Amino acid sequence: MKEMQRTVTCGELRKEFDGKEIILNGWVHKNRNHGGVHFINLRDKYGVTQVVIDEDASEDILNIANDLKYEYCVAIKGIVRKRPDSMINPDMKTGEIEVSAKEIVILNKCDTLPFMIEEESKANETLRLKYRYLDLRSDGMQKRIKLRSDVAYATREYLNSQGFMEIETPTLIKATPEGARDFLVPSRIHPGKFFALPQSPQLYKQILMVSNFDKYFQIARCYRDEDARGDRQLEFTQIDIEQSFVSANDIYKMTEGLMCHIFKKTMNIELPTQFQRLTYMDAMNTYGSDKPELRFDMKLQDFSSYVPNSDFSVFKTVLDNKGAVRAIVVPDAAPDYSRKKITELEEIAKQYGANGLAWMKVTPEGFDGGVAKFYNNQFTEICNGLSAKNNDLILLMGADWKTSVTSLGAVRKQIGIDRKLYDPSTFHFCWIVDFPLFEKNDEGNWEACHHLFSMPQDHYLDTMEENPGEVKGDLYDLVLNGYELASGSIRVHDPEIQKRIFSIVGIKEEEAMEKFGFLLESFKFGAPPHGGIAPGLDRLVMIMAGEESIREVIPFPKNAMAMSPMDDCPAEVDPEQIRELSLKIEIPVKEK
RNA sequence: GGGAGCAUAGCGAAGCUGGUUAUCGCGUCGGCCUGUCAAGCCGAAGAUCACGGGUUCGAUCCCCGUUGUUCUCGCCA
């Protein structure tokens, strides 16, 4: 190898190298044989260079060149030469030169490829994941993994500059009762006992605050044993941050600074220095989501005032049952939306529990189609009230409040995509604040919306127990382009308040002590007020890269079925391993 | 756990209301070709139409089930 080790990369040759002898190492990207003259596009991480085998080349070189196939790994020694003006390729960085080959060594052959290595592979995802090492050679994957690295670097750069310390926390920890399902790791030394993999470093970063590290961060791997999604993996990476002696505003400012730095450094994009803020209730009421897509308007509007003067009994019943009737006005959409297309929107609404989706079109003669006949008596009032004009489509949703806003919100989002109501290459950050601290679960008991260690806002402290549903927390989400990018809160550092929260959600003191007593114990020793946030690195990079799946920015992801086609895991293990761990496997029989 | 979509050569796709020798592009193999850069031209091989059942004279196409996969609701403090 030594004689044929590269002296330059495939991305750096320019006309200034004219006449120089160089050695390139790389992969055969394209191979074009014209009979007399023969071109090889050689690719490495840094670019592509055209190699020419001239007609007067030695028999040896001609034979080797003819044997070359896609993705052979080769070393080529040759002379750089300027291309004549007419042959310059302006689409290639190295397009003003080519390399005349004097020696070619095949370093490794390549089997027939399962799929072509192109900018973006067109093969189905299972195949891409099975041969991930080939998929990762593609230009698109290379760019995304590079962006991910750049984002991680910019993160460290910014947080270090702000006085944060990067600290590792354990990945073998104690299982916690709340939240997602834990991945469990059996202990060989302690039969019948288990570690859990962290869902996040939450408790440890809080303890680091008790320990006077003041400003902590970690690019931390987290594990949650829940069903995967396009934007969710069983294992993912978050930029975990915690600070002492801070208010929510300090966290907003720090996070805005971090995002500005990341976007500037990696994509040269200037973000606004302060992000929009929306309360949870406003977000739900106007966009039907706690992670609203804010790159287009088309707000949800209250329609209930028009319901009593109409004979449409469905909505009357909804209001009698303390539900909500909401509307969105889709500008100029009336001609484009057939009954069939509206039915498709209705299907989306139904996924969120809606029974149906009512609609009518605005025409010069009045409302038309759908529920038009019930509302034509209020045509002018409704058009004025909703700011609807001729050719608009009005969509109406009546249901309990949450179903009404979330299902219509989902319809809104889909219309935004269908009608291209925004530029998908732009970025819109927004804080969602004033989240409720508690909500009732299906059994009618209170539980924490976020997690148990979030602080109630000051003015609820005295009367928290009277109406837990009203209590807002010092809780915030950062939303980017309709994705929840980060979540955080100011934490409870006062053991008394913590006890009251446990009591509201029905956790007994012994139970709390058993589960996370070490944290509560630490709070007895002068714990400082503290708070933090944790942006998801995978999601951030995904959105920056304009992708819709987190798998496009993770080198070796699991698929949607929570498996890895490349190394075929999870897999069965040797019975001896099971025995050594004092475990017994019993696979439930599937019922028909 | 529920719902929806998809499954046709190695890869990506076409195949209209059921009758085709199952089509096209890329790739593979062979040949030709002196300037390409998505090279071109000629030729060849390559398909249990995911699997199992049903309807039918006849199924890639319709129906049921299974498997795989993607999206989604639940779930994800």
XYZ file of C-alpha atoms in Angstrom, chain A residues 37-383:
347
model
C -10.348 6.387 -24.595
C -11.588 5.275 -21.191
C -12.878 7.401 -18.313
C -13.109 6.474 -14.659
C -14.805 8.724 -12.120
C -13.006 8.037 -8.891
C -14.806 8.984 -5.674
C -13.665 9.395 -2.108
C -15.080 11.301 0.847
C -13.836 14.576 -0.574
C -15.125 14.464 -4.104
C -14.923 12.907 -7.547
C -12.027 13.115 -9.987
C -12.045 12.046 -13.617
C -9.278 9.627 -14.507
C -8.471 9.044 -18.194
C -6.848 5.996 -19.676
C -5.493 7.217 -22.996
C -5.425 5.040 -26.088
C -1.665 4.711 -25.888
C -1.740 3.399 -22.319
C 0.031 0.139 -21.565
C -1.692 -3.167 -22.113
C -1.622 -3.692 -18.335
C -3.531 -0.528 -17.557
C -6.060 -1.143 -20.322
C -6.739 -4.644 -18.989
C -7.143 -3.502 -15.421
C -9.354 -0.603 -16.463
C -11.597 -2.973 -18.386
C -11.977 -5.161 -15.313
C -13.069 -2.303 -13.081
C -16.670 -2.437 -11.878
C -18.807 -0.187 -9.734
C -17.370 0.404 -6.248
C -14.052 -1.358 -6.762
C -11.655 0.192 -4.298
C -8.571 1.268 -6.237
C -5.369 3.267 -6.161
C -4.410 5.229 -9.257
C -1.115 6.920 -9.991
C -1.178 9.469 -12.777
C -0.356 12.898 -14.141
C -2.725 15.817 -13.587
C -3.527 17.728 -16.741
C -5.663 20.717 -17.562
C -8.671 19.932 -19.658
C -9.114 21.837 -22.921
C -11.714 24.575 -22.485
C -14.353 22.655 -24.392
C -14.065 19.687 -22.030
C -14.243 21.501 -18.715
C -17.114 20.199 -16.602
C -18.510 23.118 -14.600
C -20.670 20.756 -12.506
C -17.602 19.129 -10.953
C -15.365 20.829 -8.423
C -12.444 19.100 -10.115
C -13.935 19.660 -13.565
C -11.081 21.764 -14.920
C -8.586 18.895 -14.706
C -8.322 15.176 -15.276
C -5.748 12.581 -14.297
C -3.983 10.549 -16.943
C -3.499 7.120 -15.386
C -0.029 5.581 -15.326
C -0.706 2.791 -12.841
C -3.873 1.246 -11.410
C -3.979 -1.115 -8.456
C -7.181 -2.847 -7.402
C -7.207 -2.673 -3.619
C -10.463 -4.575 -3.316
C -13.135 -5.849 -5.651
C -16.847 -5.307 -5.179
C -19.704 -7.739 -5.715
C -22.628 -6.729 -7.892
C -24.377 -4.058 -5.872
C -27.810 -4.698 -4.330
C -28.691 -1.130 -5.309
C -26.949 1.713 -7.087
C -25.106 4.283 -5.044
C -26.675 7.537 -6.089
C -27.175 10.907 -4.459
C -30.337 9.589 -2.792
C -30.868 5.864 -2.925
C -34.177 4.822 -4.464
C -34.114 1.337 -2.956
C -36.638 0.483 -0.294
C -35.677 1.213 3.259
C -35.243 -2.360 4.445
C -32.655 -2.950 1.755
C -30.934 0.344 2.506
C -30.746 -0.606 6.172
C -29.539 -4.126 5.453
C -26.673 -2.747 3.365
C -26.345 0.412 5.401
C -22.594 0.599 4.734
C -23.378 1.041 1.041
C -26.255 3.418 1.639
C -23.993 5.566 3.791
C -21.626 5.979 0.821
C -24.299 7.991 -0.975
C -23.885 11.708 -1.256
C -27.101 12.400 0.630
C -26.214 10.251 3.634
C -22.661 11.592 3.697
C -24.009 15.143 3.798
C -26.502 14.401 6.549
C -24.039 12.589 8.778
C -21.625 15.486 8.249
C -24.339 17.959 9.205
C -25.013 15.928 12.322
C -21.352 16.066 13.269
C -21.265 19.807 12.587
C -24.349 20.391 14.738
C -22.827 18.405 17.613
C -19.601 20.379 17.264
C -21.402 23.735 17.193
C -23.353 22.649 20.256
C -20.189 21.935 22.216
C -18.605 25.114 20.929
C -21.500 27.289 22.094
C -22.162 25.618 25.419
C -18.473 25.580 26.330
C -18.250 29.263 25.458
C -21.135 29.898 27.831
C -19.386 28.153 30.713
C -21.164 24.805 30.535
C -19.326 21.645 31.483
C -19.838 18.394 29.590
C -20.406 15.601 32.079
C -21.252 11.957 31.458
C -23.905 10.153 33.450
C -24.429 6.400 33.789
C -26.314 4.326 31.247
C -26.946 1.504 33.696
C -29.379 3.038 36.121
C -32.383 2.304 38.276
C -35.731 1.721 36.586
C -38.178 4.594 37.104
C -41.896 4.064 37.454
C -43.159 7.052 35.471
C -42.870 7.762 31.809
C -41.950 5.433 28.999
C -41.251 1.751 29.284
C -37.697 1.055 30.369
C -35.214 -1.141 28.596
C -34.035 -3.532 31.269
C -30.594 -5.036 31.722
C -30.422 -8.068 34.000
C -27.653 -8.180 36.554
C -25.603 -11.379 36.503
C -24.072 -10.680 39.880
C -27.418 -9.964 41.516
C -29.895 -12.568 40.287
C -33.401 -11.221 39.845
C -32.259 -7.611 39.836
C -32.138 -5.274 36.883
C -30.608 -2.093 35.653
C -32.551 0.121 33.292
C -31.182 2.144 30.400
C -31.906 5.850 30.933
C -34.929 7.420 29.249
C -32.951 10.599 29.798
C -30.275 11.659 32.288
C -32.980 13.643 34.119
C -32.315 12.666 37.732
C -28.546 12.698 37.381
C -28.422 16.155 35.863
C -30.548 17.463 38.710
C -28.179 15.875 41.204
C -25.263 17.524 39.386
C -26.963 20.828 40.193
C -27.110 19.840 43.862
C -23.384 19.123 43.496
C -22.612 22.683 42.360
C -21.717 22.076 38.733
C -24.020 24.989 37.971
C -24.045 24.593 34.172
C -24.146 21.067 32.779
C -24.608 19.607 29.351
C -24.256 16.238 27.700
C -24.927 14.903 24.234
C -26.673 11.933 25.724
C -28.072 8.712 24.327
C -31.554 7.958 25.645
C -33.620 4.787 25.452
C -37.396 4.359 25.459
C -39.095 1.062 24.832
C -42.068 2.491 22.940
C -43.296 2.089 19.382
C -41.114 3.877 16.839
C -42.279 6.593 14.437
C -40.844 8.644 11.649
C -39.522 11.087 14.235
C -38.992 8.601 17.074
C -36.446 5.823 17.671
C -35.994 3.478 20.596
C -32.593 4.992 21.087
C -32.004 8.611 20.307
C -29.717 11.462 21.238
C -30.581 14.575 23.130
C -28.609 17.683 23.944
C -29.237 17.507 27.657
C -28.808 20.794 29.537
C -29.322 21.895 33.146
C -28.514 25.116 35.009
C -28.698 26.298 38.605
C -30.214 29.566 39.847
C -32.197 30.205 36.684
C -35.679 31.195 35.622
C -37.502 29.954 32.555
C -36.457 33.160 30.766
C -32.795 32.305 31.256
C -33.355 28.922 29.659
C -35.179 30.522 26.706
C -32.331 32.935 26.159
C -29.648 30.270 26.395
C -31.528 27.937 24.044
C -32.178 30.706 21.522
C -28.464 31.504 21.597
C -27.628 27.839 21.061
C -29.971 27.472 18.096
C -28.751 30.720 16.538
C -25.169 29.537 16.853
C -25.916 26.085 15.399
C -27.807 27.458 12.396
C -25.242 30.150 11.737
C -22.256 27.829 12.024
C -23.612 24.875 10.096
C -25.951 26.400 7.509
C -25.068 30.077 7.632
C -28.668 30.896 8.501
C -29.490 33.863 10.741
C -32.333 33.029 13.101
C -34.246 35.698 14.989
C -32.509 36.255 18.317
C -35.798 35.811 20.149
C -38.364 33.144 19.298
C -42.115 33.604 19.257
C -43.975 32.461 22.385
C -47.403 30.893 22.532
C -49.240 29.571 25.533
C -50.330 25.971 25.438
C -53.983 27.032 25.383
C -53.440 29.509 22.539
C -51.553 26.925 20.539
C -54.317 24.384 21.011
C -57.111 26.835 20.298
C -55.608 28.505 17.251
C -53.605 25.680 15.674
C -55.048 22.555 17.260
C -51.663 21.307 18.367
C -49.111 21.792 21.103
C -46.497 21.589 18.354
C -48.033 23.838 15.727
C -46.734 24.351 12.221
C -46.486 28.146 12.208
C -45.119 28.692 8.720
C -48.640 29.377 7.519
C -51.651 31.003 9.097
C -55.130 29.536 8.520
C -56.066 29.629 12.192
C -58.810 27.664 13.855
C -61.800 29.921 14.572
C -64.693 29.610 16.971
C -67.906 28.784 15.154
C -70.166 28.184 18.138
C -71.964 31.564 17.990
C -73.553 30.547 14.649
C -74.774 27.199 15.896
C -77.917 28.250 17.828
C -79.464 30.027 14.804
C -79.187 26.987 12.598
C -81.136 23.754 12.300
C -77.971 21.659 12.132
C -78.652 19.514 15.178
C -75.284 17.749 15.268
C -73.476 20.905 16.355
C -76.278 21.881 18.751
C -75.872 18.578 20.531
C -72.110 19.121 20.663
C -72.567 22.491 22.377
C -75.201 21.086 24.744
C -72.574 18.572 25.822
C -70.082 21.359 26.506
C -68.121 20.567 23.360
C -66.648 22.988 20.850
C -67.379 23.829 17.228
C -64.376 25.162 15.322
C -63.845 26.271 11.749
C -61.004 26.819 9.356
C -61.307 28.846 6.187
C -59.210 27.523 3.326
C -58.627 30.427 0.947
C -59.549 29.876 -2.717
C -59.883 26.149 -2.139
C -63.521 25.674 -3.164
C -62.811 24.799 -6.819
C -60.007 22.370 -5.889
C -61.798 20.328 -3.260
C -64.114 17.643 -4.562
C -66.283 15.647 -2.218
C -63.709 12.843 -2.483
C -60.873 15.096 -1.453
C -62.841 16.376 1.504
C -63.525 12.775 2.502
C -59.776 12.231 2.595
C -59.452 15.151 4.996
C -62.281 13.687 7.022
C -60.326 10.441 7.350
C -57.490 12.394 8.948
C -59.911 13.977 11.389
C -61.354 10.580 12.248
C -57.929 9.317 13.283
C -58.101 11.852 16.059
C -61.488 10.656 17.180
C -63.742 12.961 15.171
C -67.007 11.528 13.875
C -66.975 13.581 10.713
C -65.945 16.784 9.034
C -68.583 19.288 7.946
C -67.921 21.659 5.075
C -69.383 24.272 2.768
C -68.103 26.410 -0.051
C -68.490 30.166 -0.406
C -70.076 31.227 -3.708
C -71.532 34.536 -4.881
C -74.991 32.986 -4.369
C -74.300 31.868 -0.821
C -72.914 28.715 0.787
C -72.904 25.630 -1.387
C -72.485 21.903 -0.696
C -72.147 19.965 2.522
C -73.924 21.712 5.384
C -74.583 24.884 3.327
C -78.357 24.781 3.646
C -78.169 25.010 7.440
C -76.120 28.192 7.425
C -77.254 30.198 4.402
C -79.562 32.200 6.698
C -76.393 33.586 8.343
C -74.296 33.886 5.179
C -73.152 37.486 5.665
C -72.508 37.201 9.395
C -70.489 34.032 8.986
C -68.426 35.353 6.063
